[in-house]
Short mmCIF file of C-alpha atoms in Angstrom, two decimals:
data_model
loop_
_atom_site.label_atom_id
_atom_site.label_comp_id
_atom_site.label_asym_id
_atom_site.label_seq_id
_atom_site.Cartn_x
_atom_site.Cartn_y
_atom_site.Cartn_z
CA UNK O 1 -93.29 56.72 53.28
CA UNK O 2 -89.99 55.80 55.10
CA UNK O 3 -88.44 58.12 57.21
CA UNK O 4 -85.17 57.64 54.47
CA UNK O 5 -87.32 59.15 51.92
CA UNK O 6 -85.16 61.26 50.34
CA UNK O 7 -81.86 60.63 51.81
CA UNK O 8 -78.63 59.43 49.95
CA UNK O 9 -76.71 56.75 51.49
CA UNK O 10 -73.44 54.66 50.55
CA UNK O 11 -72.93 51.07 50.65
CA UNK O 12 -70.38 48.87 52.44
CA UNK O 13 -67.90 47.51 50.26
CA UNK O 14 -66.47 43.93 51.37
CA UNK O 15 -62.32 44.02 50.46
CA UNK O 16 -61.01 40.53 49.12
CA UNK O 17 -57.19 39.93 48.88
CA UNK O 18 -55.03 37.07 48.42
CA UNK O 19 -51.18 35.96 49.14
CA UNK O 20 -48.91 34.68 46.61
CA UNK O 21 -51.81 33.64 44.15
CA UNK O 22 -54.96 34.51 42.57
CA UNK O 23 -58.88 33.92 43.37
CA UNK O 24 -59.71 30.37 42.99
CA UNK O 25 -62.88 29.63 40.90
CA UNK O 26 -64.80 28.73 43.77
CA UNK O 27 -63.67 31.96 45.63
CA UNK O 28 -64.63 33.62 42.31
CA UNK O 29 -67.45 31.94 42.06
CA UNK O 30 -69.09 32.83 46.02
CA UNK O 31 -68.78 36.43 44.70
CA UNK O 32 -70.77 35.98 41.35
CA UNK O 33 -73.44 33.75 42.97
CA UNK O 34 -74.04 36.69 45.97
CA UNK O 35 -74.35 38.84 42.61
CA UNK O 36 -77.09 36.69 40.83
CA UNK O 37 -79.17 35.89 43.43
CA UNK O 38 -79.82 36.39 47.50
CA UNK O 39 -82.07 34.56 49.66
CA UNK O 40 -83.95 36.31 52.03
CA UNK O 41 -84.03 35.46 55.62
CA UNK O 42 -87.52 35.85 56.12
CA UNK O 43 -88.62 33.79 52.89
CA UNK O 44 -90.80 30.98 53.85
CA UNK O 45 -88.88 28.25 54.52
CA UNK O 46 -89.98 26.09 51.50
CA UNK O 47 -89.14 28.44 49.16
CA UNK O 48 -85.60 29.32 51.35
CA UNK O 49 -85.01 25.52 51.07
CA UNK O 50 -85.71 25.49 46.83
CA UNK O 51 -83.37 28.81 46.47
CA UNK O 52 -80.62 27.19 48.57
CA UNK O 53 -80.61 24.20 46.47
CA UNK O 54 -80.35 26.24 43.12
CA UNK O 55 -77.96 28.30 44.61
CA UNK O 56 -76.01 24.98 44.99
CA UNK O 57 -76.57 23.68 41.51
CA UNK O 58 -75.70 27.09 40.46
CA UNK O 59 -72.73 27.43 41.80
CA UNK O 60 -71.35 24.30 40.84
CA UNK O 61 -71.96 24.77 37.28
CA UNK O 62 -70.30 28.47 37.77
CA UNK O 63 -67.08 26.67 38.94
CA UNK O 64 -66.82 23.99 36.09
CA UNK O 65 -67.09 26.82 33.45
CA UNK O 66 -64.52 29.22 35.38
CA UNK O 67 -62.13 26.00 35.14
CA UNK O 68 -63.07 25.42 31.58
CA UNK O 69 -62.02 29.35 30.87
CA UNK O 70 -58.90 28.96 32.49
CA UNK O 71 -57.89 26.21 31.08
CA UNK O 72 -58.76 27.75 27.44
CA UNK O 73 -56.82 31.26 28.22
CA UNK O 74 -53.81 28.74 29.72
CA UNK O 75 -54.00 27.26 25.94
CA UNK O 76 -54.32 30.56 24.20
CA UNK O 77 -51.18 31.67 26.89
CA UNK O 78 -49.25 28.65 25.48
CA UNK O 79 -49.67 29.22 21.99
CA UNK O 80 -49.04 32.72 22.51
CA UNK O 81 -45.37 31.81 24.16
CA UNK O 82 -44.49 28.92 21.71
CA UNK O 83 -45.07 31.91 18.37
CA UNK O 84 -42.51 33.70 20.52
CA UNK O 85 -40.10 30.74 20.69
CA UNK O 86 -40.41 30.38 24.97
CA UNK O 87 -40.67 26.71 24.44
CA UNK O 88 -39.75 26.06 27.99
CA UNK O 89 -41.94 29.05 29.37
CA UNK O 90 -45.26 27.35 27.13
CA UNK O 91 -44.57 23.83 28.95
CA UNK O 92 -44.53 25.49 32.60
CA UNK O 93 -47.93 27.16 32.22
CA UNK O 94 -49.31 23.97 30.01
CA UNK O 95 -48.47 22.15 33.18
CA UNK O 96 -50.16 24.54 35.38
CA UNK J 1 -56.81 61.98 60.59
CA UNK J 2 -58.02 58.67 59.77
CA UNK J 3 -61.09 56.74 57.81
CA UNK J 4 -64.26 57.40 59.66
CA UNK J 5 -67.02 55.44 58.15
CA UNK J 6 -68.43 55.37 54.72
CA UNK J 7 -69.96 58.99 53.73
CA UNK J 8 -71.02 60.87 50.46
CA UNK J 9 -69.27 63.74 49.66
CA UNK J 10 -71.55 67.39 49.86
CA UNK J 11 -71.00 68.49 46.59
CA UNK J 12 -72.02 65.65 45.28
CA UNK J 13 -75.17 65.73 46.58
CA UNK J 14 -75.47 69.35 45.17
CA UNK J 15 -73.31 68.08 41.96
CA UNK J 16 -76.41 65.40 41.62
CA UNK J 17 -79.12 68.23 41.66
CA UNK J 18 -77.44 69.72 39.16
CA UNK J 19 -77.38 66.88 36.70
CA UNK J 20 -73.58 66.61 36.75
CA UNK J 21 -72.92 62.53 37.54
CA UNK J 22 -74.20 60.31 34.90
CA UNK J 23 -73.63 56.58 35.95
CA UNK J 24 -75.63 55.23 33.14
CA UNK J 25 -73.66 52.50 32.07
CA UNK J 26 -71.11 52.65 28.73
CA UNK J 27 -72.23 56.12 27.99
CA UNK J 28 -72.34 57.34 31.27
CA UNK J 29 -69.58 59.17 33.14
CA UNK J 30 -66.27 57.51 34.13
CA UNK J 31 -65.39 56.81 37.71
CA UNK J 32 -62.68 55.66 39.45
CA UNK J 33 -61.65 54.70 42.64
CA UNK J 34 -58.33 55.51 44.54
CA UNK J 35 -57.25 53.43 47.58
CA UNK J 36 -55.43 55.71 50.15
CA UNK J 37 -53.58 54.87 53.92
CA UNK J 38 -55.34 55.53 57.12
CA UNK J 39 -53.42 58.68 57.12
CA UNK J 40 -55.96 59.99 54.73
CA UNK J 41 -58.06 63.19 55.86
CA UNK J 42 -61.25 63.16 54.46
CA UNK J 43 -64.48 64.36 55.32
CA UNK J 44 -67.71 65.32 53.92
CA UNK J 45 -66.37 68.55 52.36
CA UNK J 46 -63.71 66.83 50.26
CA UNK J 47 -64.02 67.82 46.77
CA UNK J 48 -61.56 66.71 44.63
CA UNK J 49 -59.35 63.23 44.84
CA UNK J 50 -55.96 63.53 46.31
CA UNK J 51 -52.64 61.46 45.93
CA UNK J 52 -51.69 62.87 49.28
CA UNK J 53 -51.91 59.52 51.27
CA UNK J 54 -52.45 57.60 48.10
CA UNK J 55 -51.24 54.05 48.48
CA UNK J 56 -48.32 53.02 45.95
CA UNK J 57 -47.40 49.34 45.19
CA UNK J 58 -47.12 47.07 42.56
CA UNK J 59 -50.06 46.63 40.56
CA UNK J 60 -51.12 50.53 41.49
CA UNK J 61 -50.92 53.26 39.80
CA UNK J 62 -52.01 56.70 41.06
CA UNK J 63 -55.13 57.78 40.35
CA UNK J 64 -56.42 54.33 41.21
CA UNK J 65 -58.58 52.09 39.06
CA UNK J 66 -61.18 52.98 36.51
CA UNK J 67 -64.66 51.16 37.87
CA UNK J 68 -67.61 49.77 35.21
CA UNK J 69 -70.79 51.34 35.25
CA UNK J 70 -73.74 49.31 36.16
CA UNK J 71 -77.03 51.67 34.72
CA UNK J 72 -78.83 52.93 38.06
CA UNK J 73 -82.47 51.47 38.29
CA UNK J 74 -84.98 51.62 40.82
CA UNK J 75 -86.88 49.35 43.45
CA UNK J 76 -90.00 50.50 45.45
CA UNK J 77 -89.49 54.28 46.01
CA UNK J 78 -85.59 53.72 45.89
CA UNK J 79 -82.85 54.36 43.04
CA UNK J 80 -79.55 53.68 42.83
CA UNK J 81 -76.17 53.02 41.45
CA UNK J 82 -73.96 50.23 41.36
CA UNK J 83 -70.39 49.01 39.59
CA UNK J 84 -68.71 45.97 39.18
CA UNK J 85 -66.47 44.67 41.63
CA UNK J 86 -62.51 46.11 41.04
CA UNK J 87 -59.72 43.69 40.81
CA UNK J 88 -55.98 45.25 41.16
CA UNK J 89 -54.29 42.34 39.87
CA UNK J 90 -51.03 41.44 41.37
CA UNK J 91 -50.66 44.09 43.47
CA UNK J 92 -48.66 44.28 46.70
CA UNK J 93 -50.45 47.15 48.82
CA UNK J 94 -51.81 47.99 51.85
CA UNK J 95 -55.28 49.70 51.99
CA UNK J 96 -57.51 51.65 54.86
CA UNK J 97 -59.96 53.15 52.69
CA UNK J 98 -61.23 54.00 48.95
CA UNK J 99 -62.60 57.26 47.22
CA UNK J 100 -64.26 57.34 44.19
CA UNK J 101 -64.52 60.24 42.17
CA UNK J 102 -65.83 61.66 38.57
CA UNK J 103 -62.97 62.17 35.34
CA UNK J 104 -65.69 63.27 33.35
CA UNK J 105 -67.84 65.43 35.47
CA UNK J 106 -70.91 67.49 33.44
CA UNK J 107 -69.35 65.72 30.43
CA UNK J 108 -65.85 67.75 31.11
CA UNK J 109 -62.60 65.59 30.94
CA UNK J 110 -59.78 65.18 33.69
CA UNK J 111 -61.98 66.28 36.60
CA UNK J 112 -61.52 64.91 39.90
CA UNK J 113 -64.89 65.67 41.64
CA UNK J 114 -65.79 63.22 44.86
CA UNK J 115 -68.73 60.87 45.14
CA UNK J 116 -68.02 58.64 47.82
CA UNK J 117 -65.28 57.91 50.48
CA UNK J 118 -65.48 54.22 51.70
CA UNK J 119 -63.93 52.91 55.01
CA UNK J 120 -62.50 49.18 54.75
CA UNK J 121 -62.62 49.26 58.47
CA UNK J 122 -59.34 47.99 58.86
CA UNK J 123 -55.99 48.05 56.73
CA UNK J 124 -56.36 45.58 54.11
CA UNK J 125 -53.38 43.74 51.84
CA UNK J 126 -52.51 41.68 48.97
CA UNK J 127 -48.56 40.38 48.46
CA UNK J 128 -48.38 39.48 44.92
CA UNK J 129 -51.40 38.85 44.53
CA UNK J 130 -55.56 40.19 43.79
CA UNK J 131 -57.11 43.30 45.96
CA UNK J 132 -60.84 43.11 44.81
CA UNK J 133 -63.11 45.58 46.03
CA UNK J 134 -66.77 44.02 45.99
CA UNK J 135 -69.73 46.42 45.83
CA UNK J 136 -72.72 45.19 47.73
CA UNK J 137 -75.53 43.48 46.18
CA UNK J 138 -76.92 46.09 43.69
CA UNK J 139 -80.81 46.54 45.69
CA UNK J 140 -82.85 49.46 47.24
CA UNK J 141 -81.19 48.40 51.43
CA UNK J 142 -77.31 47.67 49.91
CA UNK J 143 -76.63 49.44 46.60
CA UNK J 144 -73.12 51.20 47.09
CA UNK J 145 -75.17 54.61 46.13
CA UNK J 146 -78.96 54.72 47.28
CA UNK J 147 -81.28 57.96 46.77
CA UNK J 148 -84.44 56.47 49.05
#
């Protein structure tokens, strides 16, 4: 039995701001991946070297579908502004 | 006064042995979590959250935000708790430190009783744009609330 057994302890929390814009997918994406899966440092290195590479693959794929659903929302934003006649406004974000 | 480290609040440990925080997720109790200044004063016999020292910006309202539930579980001989990460979304504000707290404590409504108080370890600030708080990986050495 640890010598923790039966205390109650609080995490660290990590605070992520930006300046004059949102998260980028990738930033988004470096969060979701330390969500989904974490390497350990002591893993043997064959199997540290196989997780790495998924992690890579994974991440990748994460980004191209965050891009996809912003592009998506950006058209359901643009529809949304030409029912209520912002032509102009629609062509901005379309151009985003 | 000023932030001091991370640290549970006392009562909740005694508000936990008395069945009163249920983090289950989607029925469970709802939690939120207020940012504050490093003017804050808390300490392990805080009981209630506070809008004394309570940041204010756009993109935050008082009270702070309401967090998601993520249904405790257990690894080895450890359980514990964990929520999705917060986003205040264009917000421009200037943060020391966070303090979560119960609305719905023993299944009451509007209470304000403490869990946590979090240290950011140094003022942190968005200007028109995202403050995200991100909860540690969710496992039995990082879990933002761990019963070993």
């Amino acid at each position: 039995m640890s010598s923790d057994a039966g205390k109650i302890h609080a995490g660290i929390v990590e605070v992520k701001t930006t300046h004059h814009r949102g998260f980028s997918p990738e930033e988004v994406a470096e969060r979701c991946l330390s969500k989904i899966m974490s390497v350990s440092d002591s893993a043997p290195p064959a199997i540290k070297d196989q997780a790495h590479a998924f992690q890579e693959n994974l991440r990748s794929v994460l980004v191209f579908y965050m891009k996809e659903a912003i592009k998506s929302d950006r058209t359901t934003v643009c529809n949304a502004l030409l029912d209520a006649g912002q032509k102009d406004l629609a062509e901005m974000i379309r151009r985003l | 006064m000023a932030f001091t480290g991370n640290f549970m609040c006392t009562s909740f440990k005694q508000e936990v042995l008395q069945a009163k925080h249920d983090f289950t997720a989607s029925t469970g109790h709802t939690f939120k979590l207020a940012l504050y200044d490093n003017n804050a004063s808390f300490t392990a016999a805080t009981t209630d959250y506070t809008a004394t020292d309570e940041v204010s910006g756009t993109g935050y309202s008082a009270g702070g935000g309401t967090l998601t539930n993520v249904t405790p579980t257990t690894s080895g001989t450890t359980a514990f708790a964990d929520f999705d990460d917060l986003t205040f979304s264009s917000a421009t504000i200037t943060a020391r430190g966070a303090l979560i707290y119960n609305t719905t404590t023993g299944g009451g409504s509007s209470t304000t009783e403490t869990v946590v108080v979090l240290d950011f370890g140094a003022d942190k600030t968005s200007t028109a744009g995202d403050f995200t708080i991100v909860f540690p990986t969710a496992d039995a050495s990082n879990a933002i609330i761990r019963i070993a």
